[in-house]
């Protein structure tokens, strides 16, 4: 079986750096790993005089040590469903081959041990019990490290902030965030004491807060005192299906690092069922260091203007005594896309327009409220026009930089715009990195955005280059387009970077656009003719003469595959 890996060593085994030199500068574009390592129940207190976030672990909702907190919250992982009527559990997990054959997943004999901060579940309060990521074996889905796979369905929930008073019972929990992750993993047993370390929540009395004690530079997906499971490359042409049953609806908008997802989220007696099938994607990361002596003359002024806008990733120079901290900014640790793209455009000519590694990812999560701040209220599951709160849609991409939240609705263009960015090349500096984009959206969200009726909806999706021109489809670019059912499903695959925009336009026939309009027939306007300006030419595709493009410039020329029309 072929594996999704780069040249030589798998991208998954390339370690992010922990050291550099004080004589170097550089930049990182590293996505946060997200999630958490160990489950726990926590009490939250108002920030102290120094604005420090104060929390402590609890053993149950009635733990006297947590009675004076303002709220409780939990982190946990969902277990396998013990019965067909259970909730807050995984009903099904399989791999699916290219020809559609399901490969059964069986729980492995080796599993993560229980959290060292156990707590008592309370179904009457929607408090889901402590759990762990699940390790499965999938014969037929072999990867370079074997056939083990790690399924993590992480769930968080909280009571209402500030509603609790000492001596009173806490209210019910509301689920906040859910994240599903699949990883191909290997197994390495410890050969010496303290080689590996299981994460432990520890309460610090002096600062009155709790932190996870764990090696910050560990690359293990699962780390116990006795073994480590590290991430490996996914096999090619494999998709994964995850089905979960939830007692409470987790509403909002989903963001994924997957490709060609098929999603079904339905109400069932007593709760909600999610059924998601998707293929993994490879997501570029960048970490590049350059000797200060080789930086361009503009760097001093550029650094003074931009350096403090970005959180730092402190690395160590071990050659100094004592070792020195070297601050290397991580340009992905900021909201929005404008600043990361600005940094990408400055650094790529210096470090080379290529990824340092592009590890495989299969991950889906719902977005936090802060990631939805600039979105249309049509994407808000709490919008009063919707009959119930539920997931409104999902966007997925393998781009290094993506728009936070759902696509932005452009009123002028009447289109959904999604900004992406990343390096042009794989880590070999020669192979073009090919982008993926999927948008899945409930039909009633489109009706809200466009004031559509219940009539059929048509959709188009296009790639717009950084210069504002539409990228003409080639044999490398594929498309997915289905707007016929409850969910509108669109996708674009095979485009290149550095900073394209994906533009989605939804339409209805003019007589169907609004239920308040008359049903009289309206003749569609004739298609506009493409007329070139003085310094422009119309280019016609050799194979499909309906595909036309206007090319402008001092001496305009048609692109490959096109002729002057």
Coordinates of C-alpha atoms in Angstrom, one line a residue:
X1 CA 0.0 0.0 0.0
X2 CA 1.3 3.5 -0.9
X3 CA 1.8 6.0 1.8
X4 CA 1.2 9.8 1.9
X5 CA 4.7 11.0 2.6
X6 CA 7.3 13.3 1.1
X7 CA 10.8 12.6 -0.2
X8 CA 12.8 10.3 2.2
X9 CA 11.6 10.6 5.8
X10 CA 7.8 10.9 6.4
X11 CA 6.7 14.5 7.0
X12 CA 5.0 13.2 10.2
X13 CA 8.4 12.2 11.6
X14 CA 10.1 15.6 10.9
X15 CA 10.4 17.2 14.4
X16 CA 9.7 20.9 14.9
X17 CA 12.8 22.6 16.2
X18 CA 13.5 23.3 19.8
X19 CA 16.9 25.0 19.3
X20 CA 18.4 27.7 17.1
X21 CA 21.2 30.3 17.5
X22 CA 21.2 33.9 18.7
X23 CA 23.0 34.6 15.4
X24 CA 19.9 33.6 13.5
X25 CA 16.5 35.0 12.9
X26 CA 13.5 33.3 11.3
X27 CA 9.8 32.7 11.3
X28 CA 7.4 29.8 12.0
X29 CA 4.0 29.0 10.6
X30 CA 2.9 26.2 12.9
X31 CA -0.8 25.3 13.6
X32 CA -1.7 24.8 17.2
X33 CA -2.1 21.1 18.0
X34 CA -5.3 22.0 19.8
X35 CA -7.2 19.7 22.1
X36 CA -5.9 18.5 25.4
X37 CA -4.1 15.5 26.8
X38 CA -5.9 14.3 29.9
X39 CA -9.6 14.5 31.0
X40 CA -10.6 16.4 34.1
X41 CA -13.3 18.4 35.9
X42 CA -12.3 21.9 36.8
X43 CA -13.5 24.8 38.9
X44 CA -13.1 28.3 37.5
X45 CA -12.6 31.4 39.6
X46 CA -12.6 35.1 38.7
X47 CA -9.2 36.3 37.6
X48 CA -7.0 37.5 40.4
X49 CA -5.5 41.1 40.8
X50 CA -2.8 40.2 38.3
X51 CA -5.5 39.0 35.8
X52 CA -4.3 35.4 36.1
X53 CA -6.7 32.6 35.1
X54 CA -7.5 30.6 38.2
X55 CA -8.7 27.0 38.1
X56 CA -8.4 23.8 40.2
X57 CA -9.4 20.1 39.6
X58 CA -12.5 18.7 41.2
X59 CA -13.5 15.1 42.0
X60 CA -17.3 15.7 41.5
X61 CA -19.8 18.5 41.2
X62 CA -20.3 18.5 45.0
X63 CA -16.5 18.7 45.8
X64 CA -16.2 21.1 48.8
X65 CA -12.9 22.4 47.5
X66 CA -14.7 23.7 44.4
X67 CA -17.8 25.1 46.1
X68 CA -16.5 28.7 46.0
X69 CA -15.9 28.8 42.2
X70 CA -18.0 30.8 39.8
X71 CA -18.5 27.9 37.3
X72 CA -17.3 24.3 36.5
X73 CA -16.1 22.9 33.2
X74 CA -14.9 19.6 31.9
X75 CA -12.6 18.1 29.3
X76 CA -13.1 14.5 28.3
X77 CA -13.0 12.0 25.5
X78 CA -15.9 9.9 24.3
X79 CA -15.8 6.1 24.8
X80 CA -17.2 3.4 22.5
X81 CA -20.9 3.1 22.9
X82 CA -21.7 0.1 25.3
X83 CA -25.2 -0.2 23.7
X84 CA -27.4 1.0 20.8
X85 CA -29.2 3.4 23.1
X86 CA -26.1 5.0 24.8
X87 CA -25.2 8.6 24.4
X88 CA -22.0 10.7 24.5
X89 CA -20.1 7.8 22.8
X90 CA -18.6 6.5 19.5
X91 CA -21.0 4.2 17.7
X92 CA -18.8 3.4 14.7
X93 CA -15.3 3.8 13.4
X94 CA -14.1 2.3 10.2
X95 CA -11.6 2.9 7.3
X96 CA -13.0 2.8 3.8
X97 CA -10.9 1.8 0.7
X98 CA -10.9 3.5 -2.7
X99 CA -13.4 0.9 -4.0
X100 CA -15.8 1.5 -1.0
X101 CA -14.9 -1.6 1.1
X102 CA -15.2 -1.0 4.8
X103 CA -12.2 -2.1 7.0
X104 CA -13.3 -3.0 10.5
X105 CA -11.6 -1.3 13.4
X106 CA -11.0 -3.3 16.6
X107 CA -10.0 -1.9 20.0
X108 CA -6.3 -2.6 20.5
X109 CA -5.0 -4.4 23.6
X110 CA -2.9 -1.3 24.4
X111 CA -4.9 1.7 25.5
X112 CA -4.0 5.0 27.4
X113 CA -4.4 4.6 31.1
X114 CA -7.1 6.5 33.0
X115 CA -6.6 10.2 33.8
X116 CA -4.8 10.9 37.0
X117 CA -7.5 13.4 37.8
X118 CA -10.6 11.3 37.9
X119 CA -14.1 12.7 38.6
X120 CA -17.6 11.4 39.0
X121 CA -20.0 11.8 36.0
X122 CA -23.5 13.1 36.5
X123 CA -25.9 12.4 33.6
X124 CA -28.7 14.5 35.3
X125 CA -26.5 17.5 34.9
X126 CA -25.1 16.6 31.5
X127 CA -21.7 16.0 33.0
X128 CA -19.9 13.5 30.7
X129 CA -17.6 11.1 32.6
X130 CA -13.8 11.1 32.2
X131 CA -12.4 9.2 29.2
X132 CA -9.4 8.7 27.0
X133 CA -8.5 8.6 23.3
X134 CA -9.1 5.2 21.7
X135 CA -6.5 3.1 20.0
X136 CA -7.8 0.7 17.3
X137 CA -6.1 -1.7 14.9
X138 CA -7.4 -1.7 11.3
X139 CA -6.0 -4.7 9.2
X140 CA -5.9 -3.7 5.6
X141 CA -5.1 -0.1 6.4
X142 CA -1.4 -0.5 7.0
X143 CA 0.8 2.5 7.4
X144 CA 4.6 2.8 7.9
X145 CA 4.2 2.2 11.6
X146 CA 1.8 -0.7 11.5
X147 CA -2.0 -0.6 11.5
X148 CA -2.8 1.2 14.8
X149 CA -5.0 4.3 14.7
X150 CA -5.8 6.8 17.4
X151 CA -9.4 8.1 17.5
X152 CA -9.9 11.1 19.8
X153 CA -13.4 12.6 20.2
X154 CA -12.7 15.4 22.6
X155 CA -15.7 17.1 24.3
X156 CA -15.8 20.1 26.6
X157 CA -18.7 21.6 28.5
X158 CA -19.4 24.1 31.2
X159 CA -22.0 25.4 33.6
X160 CA -23.2 29.0 33.3
X161 CA -20.4 31.4 34.3
X162 CA -21.2 33.4 37.4
X163 CA -24.6 31.7 38.1
X164 CA -23.2 29.6 41.1
X165 CA -23.1 30.8 44.7
X166 CA -21.3 29.0 47.5
X167 CA -23.5 26.4 49.2
X168 CA -25.8 26.1 46.1
X169 CA -25.8 23.3 43.5
X170 CA -24.2 24.0 40.2
X171 CA -26.5 24.1 37.2
X172 CA -26.4 21.7 34.2
X173 CA -23.5 21.6 31.8
X174 CA -23.8 22.8 28.2
X175 CA -21.4 21.2 25.7
X176 CA -19.2 23.9 24.1
X177 CA -16.7 22.3 21.8
X178 CA -16.2 19.0 20.1
X179 CA -13.2 17.9 18.1
X180 CA -12.8 14.6 16.2
X181 CA -9.3 13.5 15.3
X182 CA -7.9 10.4 13.6
X183 CA -4.2 9.7 13.5
X184 CA -2.1 6.8 12.2
X185 CA 0.3 5.9 15.1
X186 CA 3.1 3.5 15.9
X187 CA 4.1 2.1 19.3
X188 CA 7.5 2.5 21.0
X189 CA 8.1 1.0 24.5
X190 CA 10.2 2.9 27.0
X191 CA 13.7 1.5 27.4
X192 CA 14.7 3.7 30.4
X193 CA 13.1 5.4 33.3
X194 CA 11.5 8.8 32.6
X195 CA 12.0 8.4 28.9
X196 CA 8.3 9.2 28.5
X197 CA 5.9 10.9 30.9
X198 CA 2.1 10.7 31.2
X199 CA 0.5 14.1 31.5
X200 CA -0.7 15.1 35.0
X201 CA -2.9 17.9 36.1
X202 CA -1.2 19.6 39.1
X203 CA -2.6 22.3 41.4
X204 CA -0.1 25.1 42.4
X205 CA -1.1 26.5 45.8
X206 CA 1.0 29.7 45.4
X207 CA -0.7 30.8 42.2
X208 CA -4.0 28.9 42.9
X209 CA -4.1 27.5 39.4
X210 CA -3.8 24.2 37.7
X211 CA -1.5 23.2 34.8
X212 CA -0.7 20.1 32.9
X213 CA 2.7 18.7 33.7
X214 CA 4.1 17.3 30.5
X215 CA 7.2 17.5 28.3
X216 CA 6.5 20.6 26.2
X217 CA 8.6 19.2 23.3
X218 CA 7.1 15.7 23.2
X219 CA 6.0 14.6 19.8
X220 CA 3.9 11.6 21.1
X221 CA 0.2 11.5 20.2
X222 CA -0.2 9.2 23.2
X223 CA 2.4 9.4 26.0
X224 CA 2.4 7.1 29.0
X225 CA 5.2 6.5 31.5
X226 CA 5.9 3.2 29.7
X227 CA 5.3 3.9 26.0
X228 CA 4.9 6.5 23.3
X229 CA 2.7 6.4 20.2
X230 CA 3.9 8.8 17.5
X231 CA 2.1 10.1 14.5
X232 CA 2.8 8.4 11.1
X233 CA 1.8 9.0 7.5
X234 CA -1.7 8.0 6.4
X235 CA -2.0 5.3 3.7
X236 CA -3.1 6.6 0.3
X237 CA -6.7 6.4 -0.9
X238 CA -8.2 5.7 2.6
X239 CA -11.2 7.5 4.1
X240 CA -12.4 7.3 7.7
X241 CA -16.0 7.2 9.0
X242 CA -16.8 8.3 12.5
X243 CA -20.3 8.0 13.9
X244 CA -21.0 9.5 17.4
X245 CA -24.2 9.8 19.5
X246 CA -24.6 13.0 21.6
X247 CA -27.1 13.6 24.4
X248 CA -27.0 17.4 23.8
X249 CA -26.8 19.1 20.5
X250 CA -23.4 20.8 19.8
X251 CA -24.4 23.6 17.5
X252 CA -22.4 26.1 15.4
X253 CA -20.1 26.0 12.4
X254 CA -17.5 23.2 11.8
X255 CA -13.9 23.6 10.6
X256 CA -12.1 20.6 9.2
X257 CA -8.7 19.5 8.1
X258 CA -10.2 16.8 5.8
X259 CA -11.1 16.4 2.2
X260 CA -14.4 15.5 0.4
X261 CA -16.4 15.1 3.6
X262 CA -19.8 13.4 3.6
X263 CA -21.8 14.7 6.7
X264 CA -25.1 13.7 8.2
X265 CA -26.2 15.3 11.5
X266 CA -29.7 14.1 12.5
X267 CA -32.0 14.2 15.5
X268 CA -32.6 10.8 17.2
X269 CA -34.8 10.0 20.2
X270 CA -33.0 11.5 23.2
X271 CA -30.2 13.3 21.3
X272 CA -28.3 13.7 18.1
X273 CA -26.2 11.5 15.8
X274 CA -23.2 12.7 13.7
X275 CA -22.1 10.6 10.8
X276 CA -18.9 11.9 9.1
X277 CA -16.8 10.3 6.4
X278 CA -13.8 12.1 4.9
X279 CA -10.3 11.6 3.6
X280 CA -7.2 13.1 5.4
X281 CA -5.2 16.0 3.9
X282 CA -1.6 17.1 4.2
X283 CA -1.2 20.6 5.7
X284 CA 2.0 22.6 5.2
X285 CA 4.0 24.0 8.1
X286 CA 7.0 26.3 7.9
X287 CA 10.0 26.9 10.2
X288 CA 13.0 28.6 8.7
X289 CA 16.0 30.2 10.2
X290 CA 18.4 32.6 8.5
X291 CA 21.7 34.0 9.7
X292 CA 21.2 37.7 10.6
X293 CA 24.2 38.6 8.4
X294 CA 22.3 37.3 5.4
X295 CA 19.0 39.2 6.0
X296 CA 18.1 42.0 3.6
X297 CA 18.8 45.6 4.5
X298 CA 15.1 46.2 4.9
X299 CA 14.9 43.7 7.8
X300 CA 15.7 46.2 10.6
X301 CA 12.9 48.6 9.7
X302 CA 10.5 45.7 8.9
X303 CA 11.2 44.1 12.3
X304 CA 10.6 47.3 14.2
X305 CA 7.2 47.7 12.5
X306 CA 6.0 44.1 12.6
X307 CA 7.9 41.9 15.2
X308 CA 5.7 42.6 18.2
X309 CA 2.5 41.9 16.4
X310 CA 3.1 38.2 16.5
X311 CA 3.4 35.9 19.6
X312 CA 6.8 34.3 20.0
X313 CA 7.9 30.7 20.0
X314 CA 10.9 30.8 22.4
X315 CA 13.7 28.4 21.2
X316 CA 17.0 27.8 22.9
X317 CA 20.6 28.4 21.9
X318 CA 22.4 25.7 23.8
X319 CA 25.9 27.0 22.7
X320 CA 25.7 29.9 25.2
X321 CA 26.3 29.6 28.9
X322 CA 23.7 29.8 30.3
X323 CA 21.5 28.8 27.2
X324 CA 19.8 31.8 25.6
X325 CA 16.2 32.1 24.7
X326 CA 15.7 33.1 21.0
X327 CA 12.3 34.5 20.1
X328 CA 11.1 33.3 16.8
X329 CA 7.6 34.6 15.9
X330 CA 4.8 32.1 15.0
X331 CA 2.7 33.9 12.4
X332 CA -0.2 31.5 12.7
X333 CA -0.9 32.4 16.3
X334 CA -3.0 35.5 15.4
X335 CA -6.6 36.0 14.4
X336 CA -7.5 36.8 10.8
X337 CA -5.5 36.2 7.6
X338 CA -4.1 39.6 6.8
X339 CA -1.2 39.6 9.2
X340 CA -0.1 36.0 8.4
X341 CA -0.3 36.7 4.7
X342 CA 1.8 39.8 5.1
X343 CA 4.4 37.8 6.9
X344 CA 4.3 35.0 4.3
X345 CA 4.8 37.5 1.5
X346 CA 7.9 39.0 3.2
X347 CA 9.6 35.8 4.3
X348 CA 9.0 33.5 1.3
X349 CA 11.5 35.3 -1.0
X350 CA 14.1 35.0 1.8
X351 CA 13.6 31.4 3.0
X352 CA 12.3 29.8 -0.2
X353 CA 8.6 29.4 -1.2
X354 CA 8.3 25.9 0.2
X355 CA 7.0 23.9 3.2
X356 CA 9.3 22.6 5.9
X357 CA 6.9 19.7 6.3
X358 CA 3.3 18.8 5.3
X359 CA 2.1 16.1 7.8
X360 CA -1.2 14.3 7.3
X361 CA -4.3 15.5 9.3
X362 CA -7.8 14.2 9.8
X363 CA -9.6 16.6 12.2
X364 CA -13.0 18.3 12.5
X365 CA -14.1 20.7 15.3
X366 CA -16.7 23.3 15.9
X367 CA -15.6 26.9 16.0
X368 CA -15.4 29.0 19.2
X369 CA -17.6 32.1 19.5
X370 CA -14.5 34.3 19.1
X371 CA -13.9 32.7 15.7
X372 CA -17.5 33.7 14.5
X373 CA -17.3 37.3 15.4
X374 CA -17.2 38.7 11.9
X375 CA -19.6 36.2 10.3
X376 CA -23.1 36.7 9.0
X377 CA -25.8 35.9 11.5
X378 CA -27.1 33.4 9.0
X379 CA -24.3 31.1 10.1
X380 CA -25.4 31.4 13.7
X381 CA -27.3 28.3 14.8
X382 CA -29.2 30.5 17.3
X383 CA -30.7 32.6 14.5
X384 CA -34.5 33.0 15.2
X385 CA -35.4 32.0 11.7
X386 CA -34.2 28.4 12.3
X387 CA -36.5 26.0 14.0
X388 CA -33.8 24.5 16.1
X389 CA -30.2 25.0 17.1
X390 CA -27.9 22.7 15.2
X391 CA -24.8 22.7 13.1
X392 CA -25.2 25.1 10.2
X393 CA -22.3 24.0 8.0
X394 CA -18.7 23.1 7.6
X395 CA -15.6 24.4 5.7
X396 CA -12.5 22.4 5.2
X397 CA -9.1 23.1 3.6
X398 CA -5.5 21.9 3.6
X399 CA -4.2 25.5 3.3
X400 CA -1.6 26.6 5.8
X401 CA -3.5 29.9 6.3
X402 CA -7.3 30.0 6.3
X403 CA -10.0 32.5 7.0
X404 CA -11.1 32.1 10.6
X405 CA -14.8 31.1 10.7
X406 CA -17.2 30.6 7.9
X407 CA -16.8 32.2 4.4
X408 CA -17.4 36.0 4.4
X409 CA -20.6 37.0 2.5
X410 CA -19.7 39.8 0.1
X411 CA -22.9 41.9 -0.5
X412 CA -21.5 43.6 -3.6
X413 CA -20.6 40.4 -5.3
X414 CA -23.4 38.4 -3.7
X415 CA -20.8 35.7 -3.1
X416 CA -19.2 33.8 -0.3
X417 CA -15.4 34.5 -0.1
X418 CA -12.9 32.3 1.7
X419 CA -9.2 33.4 1.8
X420 CA -6.4 30.9 1.7
X421 CA -2.6 31.1 1.7
X422 CA 0.4 29.0 1.8
X423 CA 3.7 28.1 0.1
X424 CA 3.8 27.2 -3.5
X425 CA 6.0 24.1 -3.1
X426 CA 6.5 20.9 -1.1
X427 CA 9.6 20.7 1.0
X428 CA 11.7 19.5 -2.0
X429 CA 11.2 23.0 -3.4
X430 CA 10.1 21.5 -6.8
X431 CA 6.8 19.8 -6.4
X432 CA 3.8 22.2 -6.5
X433 CA 1.6 21.9 -3.3
X434 CA -2.0 21.3 -4.4
X435 CA -4.8 22.9 -2.4
X436 CA -8.2 21.5 -1.4
X437 CA -11.4 23.3 -0.3
X438 CA -14.8 21.9 0.7
X439 CA -17.9 23.8 1.8
X440 CA -21.0 22.0 3.2
X441 CA -23.9 24.2 4.2
X442 CA -27.5 23.7 5.1
X443 CA -29.9 24.9 2.4
X444 CA -31.8 27.2 4.8
X445 CA -28.5 29.0 5.5
X446 CA -28.3 29.8 1.8
X447 CA -31.9 30.9 1.9
X448 CA -31.1 33.3 4.7
X449 CA -28.0 34.7 3.0
X450 CA -29.7 35.3 -0.4
X451 CA -33.4 35.6 0.6
X452 CA -34.1 32.5 -1.5
X453 CA -37.3 30.5 -1.6
X454 CA -37.6 26.7 -1.3
X455 CA -37.0 26.4 -5.1
X456 CA -33.8 24.6 -6.3
X457 CA -30.5 26.3 -5.8
X458 CA -27.6 26.3 -8.3
X459 CA -24.0 26.8 -7.2
X460 CA -20.7 27.8 -8.8
X461 CA -17.3 27.7 -7.2
X462 CA -14.2 29.4 -8.6
X463 CA -10.6 30.1 -7.6
X464 CA -9.4 33.8 -7.7
X465 CA -5.7 34.4 -7.8
X466 CA -3.9 37.0 -5.7
X467 CA -4.0 39.4 -8.7
X468 CA -7.8 39.1 -8.9
X469 CA -8.1 36.9 -12.0
X470 CA -10.1 33.7 -12.1
X471 CA -7.9 30.6 -12.3
X472 CA -9.0 28.6 -15.4
X473 CA -9.6 25.0 -14.7
X474 CA -6.9 22.5 -15.8
X475 CA -6.7 18.8 -15.7
X476 CA -5.2 19.2 -12.2
X477 CA -8.3 21.0 -10.8
X478 CA -11.3 18.9 -9.9
X479 CA -14.7 20.1 -8.6
X480 CA -17.5 18.8 -6.4
X481 CA -21.0 20.4 -6.8
X482 CA -24.3 19.2 -5.3
X483 CA -27.0 21.7 -4.3
X484 CA -29.9 19.4 -4.7
X485 CA -30.7 18.3 -1.1
X486 CA -30.9 19.6 2.5
X487 CA -27.1 20.2 2.4
X488 CA -25.3 22.1 -0.3
X489 CA -21.9 20.4 -1.0
X490 CA -19.2 22.1 -2.9
X491 CA -15.5 21.4 -3.4
X492 CA -12.4 22.5 -5.4
X493 CA -9.2 20.5 -5.5
X494 CA -5.8 20.8 -7.2
X495 CA -5.3 24.6 -7.2
X496 CA -2.0 26.2 -6.2
X497 CA -1.0 29.0 -3.9
X498 CA 0.3 31.6 -2.6
X499 CA -2.9 33.4 -1.6
X500 CA -6.0 32.5 -3.6
X501 CA -9.6 33.2 -2.7
X502 CA -12.4 30.7 -3.1
X503 CA -15.6 32.3 -4.4
X504 CA -18.9 30.5 -4.1
X505 CA -22.0 32.0 -5.8
X506 CA -25.5 30.6 -5.3
X507 CA -28.4 31.4 -7.6
X508 CA -32.0 30.6 -8.2
X509 CA -34.0 31.1 -11.4
X510 CA -35.3 34.7 -11.3
X511 CA -39.0 33.7 -10.8
X512 CA -38.0 31.6 -7.7
X513 CA -35.7 34.0 -5.9
X514 CA -38.2 35.1 -3.3
X515 CA -41.5 33.6 -2.1
X516 CA -42.9 37.1 -2.0
X517 CA -42.3 37.7 -5.7
X518 CA -45.0 36.9 -8.3
X519 CA -44.8 33.6 -10.1
X520 CA -44.9 35.3 -13.5
X521 CA -42.2 34.1 -15.9
X522 CA -39.2 36.4 -16.2
X523 CA -37.0 36.1 -19.2
X524 CA -33.4 35.7 -18.2
X525 CA -31.1 38.4 -19.4
X526 CA -29.0 37.4 -22.4
X527 CA -25.4 36.3 -21.5
X528 CA -23.1 39.3 -21.7
X529 CA -20.7 39.2 -24.7
X530 CA -17.0 39.3 -23.9
X531 CA -15.6 42.3 -25.5
X532 CA -11.9 43.1 -25.1
X533 CA -10.6 46.6 -24.3
X534 CA -7.8 48.2 -26.3
X535 CA -5.1 46.3 -24.4
X536 CA -7.0 43.0 -24.0
X537 CA -7.8 39.9 -25.9
X538 CA -10.4 37.2 -25.6
X539 CA -9.0 33.7 -25.2
X540 CA -11.0 30.6 -26.0
X541 CA -10.2 27.1 -24.7
X542 CA -9.1 24.6 -27.3
X543 CA -11.2 21.7 -25.9
X544 CA -14.3 23.7 -24.6
X545 CA -15.1 26.8 -26.6
X546 CA -17.6 27.9 -23.9
X547 CA -14.6 28.5 -21.6
X548 CA -13.4 32.0 -22.3
X549 CA -11.0 34.4 -20.6
X550 CA -10.1 38.1 -21.0
X551 CA -6.3 38.6 -20.8
X552 CA -5.1 42.2 -20.3
X553 CA -1.6 43.7 -20.5
X554 CA 0.8 45.7 -22.7
X555 CA 1.2 42.7 -25.0
X556 CA -1.5 40.2 -23.8
X557 CA -1.0 36.5 -24.7
X558 CA -3.4 33.6 -24.2
X559 CA -2.4 31.0 -21.5
X560 CA -1.5 27.5 -22.4
X561 CA -4.5 25.6 -23.8
X562 CA -6.2 28.7 -25.1
X563 CA -6.2 30.6 -28.4
X564 CA -7.3 34.1 -29.5
X565 CA -11.1 33.9 -30.0

